[in-house]
Amino acid sequence: MSAKLLNELGLIEIDSDVIAKIAGFEATKCYGVVGMVRKGTRKGLRAMLSRQAMVEDGIRVRNEGERLVVDLHIEVVFGMNISAVAKSIVNKVRYTVEEATGLVVKKVNVFVDGIQPE
């Protein structure tokens, strides 16, 4: 899947893996985030991912019409305000993806799949 922009100079096509990497790098830089978690691994099957593996396992990017929806699966530090961490991620990822690509982000969904002690 890819996102497409058409302007007066021609067609720009951005692969969803590129968008996922941008979102993943920004999400992991947010305070309180330990890292990305493989989708679907919960309850003792924690699978922390390297930055290279984020695209395949911790992030999903899809189109809804002309806009993007980004799903992020994360692990946070125990004791953090999860709502504040998620809000920070949503704002940072939306801003960075829109600035880097010129595409509009409809939603950023944050799934907290794990908590790690400090």
JSON list of C-alpha atoms in Angstrom, two decimals:
[
{"chain": "A", "resi": 1, "resn": "MET", "atom": "CA", "xyz": [0.00, 0.00, 0.00]},
{"chain": "A", "resi": 2, "resn": "SER", "atom": "CA", "xyz": [1.16, 3.52, -0.65]},
{"chain": "A", "resi": 3, "resn": "ALA", "atom": "CA", "xyz": [-0.14, 7.05, -0.32]},
{"chain": "A", "resi": 4, "resn": "LYS", "atom": "CA", "xyz": [-0.31, 9.26, -3.39]},
{"chain": "A", "resi": 5, "resn": "LEU", "atom": "CA", "xyz": [-0.12, 13.01, -3.81]},
{"chain": "A", "resi": 6, "resn": "LEU", "atom": "CA", "xyz": [-0.89, 14.66, -7.10]},
{"chain": "A", "resi": 7, "resn": "ASN", "atom": "CA", "xyz": [0.30, 18.20, -7.71]},
{"chain": "A", "resi": 8, "resn": "GLU", "atom": "CA", "xyz": [1.12, 20.43, -10.67]},
{"chain": "A", "resi": 9, "resn": "LEU", "atom": "CA", "xyz": [4.54, 18.78, -11.04]},
{"chain": "A", "resi": 10, "resn": "GLY", "atom": "CA", "xyz": [3.28, 15.21, -11.13]},
{"chain": "A", "resi": 11, "resn": "LEU", "atom": "CA", "xyz": [2.56, 12.23, -8.90]},
{"chain": "A", "resi": 12, "resn": "ILE", "atom": "CA", "xyz": [4.34, 11.56, -5.61]},
{"chain": "A", "resi": 13, "resn": "GLU", "atom": "CA", "xyz": [3.93, 8.06, -4.19]},
{"chain": "A", "resi": 14, "resn": "ILE", "atom": "CA", "xyz": [5.03, 7.34, -0.60]},
{"chain": "A", "resi": 15, "resn": "ASP", "atom": "CA", "xyz": [5.21, 3.72, 0.52]},
{"chain": "A", "resi": 16, "resn": "SER", "atom": "CA", "xyz": [3.39, 2.92, 3.78]},
{"chain": "A", "resi": 17, "resn": "ASP", "atom": "CA", "xyz": [6.64, 1.48, 5.20]},
{"chain": "A", "resi": 18, "resn": "VAL", "atom": "CA", "xyz": [8.20, 4.94, 4.98]},
{"chain": "A", "resi": 19, "resn": "ILE", "atom": "CA", "xyz": [5.26, 6.50, 6.79]},
{"chain": "A", "resi": 20, "resn": "ALA", "atom": "CA", "xyz": [5.40, 3.73, 9.41]},
{"chain": "A", "resi": 21, "resn": "LYS", "atom": "CA", "xyz": [9.10, 4.36, 10.04]},
{"chain": "A", "resi": 22, "resn": "ILE", "atom": "CA", "xyz": [8.51, 8.08, 10.51]},
{"chain": "A", "resi": 23, "resn": "ALA", "atom": "CA", "xyz": [5.66, 7.38, 12.94]},
{"chain": "A", "resi": 24, "resn": "GLY", "atom": "CA", "xyz": [7.65, 4.73, 14.82]},
{"chain": "A", "resi": 25, "resn": "PHE", "atom": "CA", "xyz": [10.75, 6.86, 15.26]},
{"chain": "A", "resi": 26, "resn": "GLU", "atom": "CA", "xyz": [8.67, 9.77, 16.57]},
{"chain": "A", "resi": 27, "resn": "ALA", "atom": "CA", "xyz": [6.60, 7.60, 18.91]},
{"chain": "A", "resi": 28, "resn": "THR", "atom": "CA", "xyz": [9.67, 6.00, 20.50]},
{"chain": "A", "resi": 29, "resn": "LYS", "atom": "CA", "xyz": [11.13, 9.46, 21.19]},
{"chain": "A", "resi": 30, "resn": "CYS", "atom": "CA", "xyz": [8.13, 10.43, 23.35]},
{"chain": "A", "resi": 31, "resn": "TYR", "atom": "CA", "xyz": [8.65, 10.51, 27.12]},
{"chain": "A", "resi": 32, "resn": "GLY", "atom": "CA", "xyz": [7.42, 7.38, 28.86]},
{"chain": "A", "resi": 33, "resn": "VAL", "atom": "CA", "xyz": [7.55, 5.10, 25.82]},
{"chain": "A", "resi": 34, "resn": "VAL", "atom": "CA", "xyz": [9.76, 2.03, 26.26]},
{"chain": "A", "resi": 35, "resn": "GLY", "atom": "CA", "xyz": [9.33, 0.86, 22.69]},
{"chain": "A", "resi": 36, "resn": "MET", "atom": "CA", "xyz": [7.06, -0.67, 20.10]},
{"chain": "A", "resi": 37, "resn": "VAL", "atom": "CA", "xyz": [5.39, -4.02, 20.71]},
{"chain": "A", "resi": 38, "resn": "ARG", "atom": "CA", "xyz": [4.57, -6.67, 18.14]},
{"chain": "A", "resi": 39, "resn": "LYS", "atom": "CA", "xyz": [0.84, -6.54, 17.37]},
{"chain": "A", "resi": 40, "resn": "GLY", "atom": "CA", "xyz": [-1.17, -9.25, 19.06]},
{"chain": "A", "resi": 41, "resn": "THR", "atom": "CA", "xyz": [1.41, -10.16, 21.69]},
{"chain": "A", "resi": 42, "resn": "ARG", "atom": "CA", "xyz": [-0.01, -9.71, 25.15]},
{"chain": "A", "resi": 43, "resn": "LYS", "atom": "CA", "xyz": [-0.08, -11.48, 28.50]},
{"chain": "A", "resi": 44, "resn": "GLY", "atom": "CA", "xyz": [3.46, -12.68, 28.95]},
{"chain": "A", "resi": 45, "resn": "LEU", "atom": "CA", "xyz": [4.40, -12.96, 25.29]},
{"chain": "A", "resi": 46, "resn": "ARG", "atom": "CA", "xyz": [6.06, -9.56, 25.18]},
{"chain": "A", "resi": 47, "resn": "ALA", "atom": "CA", "xyz": [8.13, -9.04, 22.07]},
{"chain": "A", "resi": 48, "resn": "MET", "atom": "CA", "xyz": [10.03, -5.79, 22.12]},
{"chain": "A", "resi": 49, "resn": "LEU", "atom": "CA", "xyz": [11.13, -4.77, 18.69]},
{"chain": "A", "resi": 50, "resn": "SER", "atom": "CA", "xyz": [14.23, -3.18, 17.31]},
{"chain": "A", "resi": 51, "resn": "ARG", "atom": "CA", "xyz": [13.73, 0.03, 15.37]},
{"chain": "A", "resi": 52, "resn": "GLN", "atom": "CA", "xyz": [14.15, -1.94, 12.12]},
{"chain": "A", "resi": 53, "resn": "ALA", "atom": "CA", "xyz": [11.35, -4.36, 13.01]},
{"chain": "A", "resi": 54, "resn": "MET", "atom": "CA", "xyz": [8.83, -1.65, 13.92]},
{"chain": "A", "resi": 55, "resn": "VAL", "atom": "CA", "xyz": [7.45, -1.41, 10.41]},
{"chain": "A", "resi": 56, "resn": "GLU", "atom": "CA", "xyz": [6.45, -5.05, 10.12]},
{"chain": "A", "resi": 57, "resn": "ASP", "atom": "CA", "xyz": [5.17, -5.61, 13.62]},
{"chain": "A", "resi": 58, "resn": "GLY", "atom": "CA", "xyz": [4.42, -2.56, 15.78]},
{"chain": "A", "resi": 59, "resn": "ILE", "atom": "CA", "xyz": [2.79, -0.17, 13.34]},
{"chain": "A", "resi": 60, "resn": "ARG", "atom": "CA", "xyz": [0.04, -0.29, 10.76]},
{"chain": "A", "resi": 61, "resn": "VAL", "atom": "CA", "xyz": [-0.62, 2.52, 8.28]},
{"chain": "A", "resi": 62, "resn": "ARG", "atom": "CA", "xyz": [-3.72, 2.51, 6.09]},
{"chain": "A", "resi": 63, "resn": "ASN", "atom": "CA", "xyz": [-5.69, 4.88, 3.91]},
{"chain": "A", "resi": 64, "resn": "GLU", "atom": "CA", "xyz": [-9.24, 5.96, 4.64]},
{"chain": "A", "resi": 65, "resn": "GLY", "atom": "CA", "xyz": [-10.16, 7.93, 1.59]},
{"chain": "A", "resi": 66, "resn": "GLU", "atom": "CA", "xyz": [-7.60, 10.68, 1.13]},
{"chain": "A", "resi": 67, "resn": "ARG", "atom": "CA", "xyz": [-6.39, 10.50, 4.74]},
{"chain": "A", "resi": 68, "resn": "LEU", "atom": "CA", "xyz": [-4.08, 8.23, 6.73]},
{"chain": "A", "resi": 69, "resn": "VAL", "atom": "CA", "xyz": [-4.82, 6.19, 9.83]},
{"chain": "A", "resi": 70, "resn": "VAL", "atom": "CA", "xyz": [-1.81, 5.11, 11.92]},
{"chain": "A", "resi": 71, "resn": "ASP", "atom": "CA", "xyz": [-2.04, 2.33, 14.54]},
{"chain": "A", "resi": 72, "resn": "LEU", "atom": "CA", "xyz": [0.81, 2.14, 17.06]},
{"chain": "A", "resi": 73, "resn": "HIS", "atom": "CA", "xyz": [1.36, -0.68, 19.57]},
{"chain": "A", "resi": 74, "resn": "ILE", "atom": "CA", "xyz": [3.57, 0.51, 22.43]},
{"chain": "A", "resi": 75, "resn": "GLU", "atom": "CA", "xyz": [4.94, -0.35, 25.84]},
{"chain": "A", "resi": 76, "resn": "VAL", "atom": "CA", "xyz": [5.16, 2.36, 28.50]},
{"chain": "A", "resi": 77, "resn": "VAL", "atom": "CA", "xyz": [7.09, 2.85, 31.73]},
{"chain": "A", "resi": 78, "resn": "PHE", "atom": "CA", "xyz": [5.14, 1.80, 34.83]},
{"chain": "A", "resi": 79, "resn": "GLY", "atom": "CA", "xyz": [3.76, 4.77, 36.76]},
{"chain": "A", "resi": 80, "resn": "MET", "atom": "CA", "xyz": [3.42, 7.06, 33.77]},
{"chain": "A", "resi": 81, "resn": "ASN", "atom": "CA", "xyz": [0.13, 8.77, 33.03]},
{"chain": "A", "resi": 82, "resn": "ILE", "atom": "CA", "xyz": [-0.91, 6.62, 30.06]},
{"chain": "A", "resi": 83, "resn": "SER", "atom": "CA", "xyz": [-3.40, 9.18, 28.80]},
{"chain": "A", "resi": 84, "resn": "ALA", "atom": "CA", "xyz": [-0.73, 11.92, 28.74]},
{"chain": "A", "resi": 85, "resn": "VAL", "atom": "CA", "xyz": [1.77, 9.62, 26.99]},
{"chain": "A", "resi": 86, "resn": "ALA", "atom": "CA", "xyz": [-0.82, 8.63, 24.35]},
{"chain": "A", "resi": 87, "resn": "LYS", "atom": "CA", "xyz": [-1.84, 12.26, 23.77]},
{"chain": "A", "resi": 88, "resn": "SER", "atom": "CA", "xyz": [1.81, 13.23, 23.32]},
{"chain": "A", "resi": 89, "resn": "ILE", "atom": "CA", "xyz": [2.33, 10.42, 20.81]},
{"chain": "A", "resi": 90, "resn": "VAL", "atom": "CA", "xyz": [-0.80, 11.34, 18.83]},
{"chain": "A", "resi": 91, "resn": "ASN", "atom": "CA", "xyz": [0.24, 14.99, 18.54]},
{"chain": "A", "resi": 92, "resn": "LYS", "atom": "CA", "xyz": [3.90, 14.26, 17.71]},
{"chain": "A", "resi": 93, "resn": "VAL", "atom": "CA", "xyz": [3.17, 11.54, 15.15]},
{"chain": "A", "resi": 94, "resn": "ARG", "atom": "CA", "xyz": [0.38, 13.48, 13.44]},
{"chain": "A", "resi": 95, "resn": "TYR", "atom": "CA", "xyz": [2.50, 16.65, 13.15]},
{"chain": "A", "resi": 96, "resn": "THR", "atom": "CA", "xyz": [5.66, 14.88, 11.97]},
{"chain": "A", "resi": 97, "resn": "VAL", "atom": "CA", "xyz": [3.96, 12.65, 9.38]},
{"chain": "A", "resi": 98, "resn": "GLU", "atom": "CA", "xyz": [1.99, 15.58, 7.96]},
{"chain": "A", "resi": 99, "resn": "GLU", "atom": "CA", "xyz": [5.09, 17.82, 7.80]},
{"chain": "A", "resi": 100, "resn": "ALA", "atom": "CA", "xyz": [7.32, 15.11, 6.29]},
{"chain": "A", "resi": 101, "resn": "THR", "atom": "CA", "xyz": [4.89, 13.81, 3.70]},
{"chain": "A", "resi": 102, "resn": "GLY", "atom": "CA", "xyz": [2.31, 16.50, 2.99]},
{"chain": "A", "resi": 103, "resn": "LEU", "atom": "CA", "xyz": [-0.42, 13.92, 3.64]},
{"chain": "A", "resi": 104, "resn": "VAL", "atom": "CA", "xyz": [-3.30, 14.46, 6.06]},
{"chain": "A", "resi": 105, "resn": "VAL", "atom": "CA", "xyz": [-3.48, 12.15, 9.09]},
{"chain": "A", "resi": 106, "resn": "LYS", "atom": "CA", "xyz": [-7.08, 11.39, 10.05]},
{"chain": "A", "resi": 107, "resn": "LYS", "atom": "CA", "xyz": [-6.32, 9.37, 13.19]},
{"chain": "A", "resi": 108, "resn": "VAL", "atom": "CA", "xyz": [-3.44, 8.06, 15.26]},
{"chain": "A", "resi": 109, "resn": "ASN", "atom": "CA", "xyz": [-4.57, 5.10, 17.37]},
{"chain": "A", "resi": 110, "resn": "VAL", "atom": "CA", "xyz": [-2.33, 4.17, 20.32]},
{"chain": "A", "resi": 111, "resn": "PHE", "atom": "CA", "xyz": [-2.59, 0.69, 21.79]},
{"chain": "A", "resi": 112, "resn": "VAL", "atom": "CA", "xyz": [-0.75, 0.20, 25.08]},
{"chain": "A", "resi": 113, "resn": "ASP", "atom": "CA", "xyz": [0.16, -3.49, 24.98]},
{"chain": "A", "resi": 114, "resn": "GLY", "atom": "CA", "xyz": [2.59, -3.54, 27.87]},
{"chain": "A", "resi": 115, "resn": "ILE", "atom": "CA", "xyz": [4.04, -1.81, 30.91]},
{"chain": "A", "resi": 116, "resn": "GLN", "atom": "CA", "xyz": [7.66, -2.14, 32.01]},
{"chain": "A", "resi": 117, "resn": "PRO", "atom": "CA", "xyz": [9.02, -1.26, 35.45]},
{"chain": "A", "resi": 118, "resn": "GLU", "atom": "CA", "xyz": [11.60, 1.53, 35.54]}
]
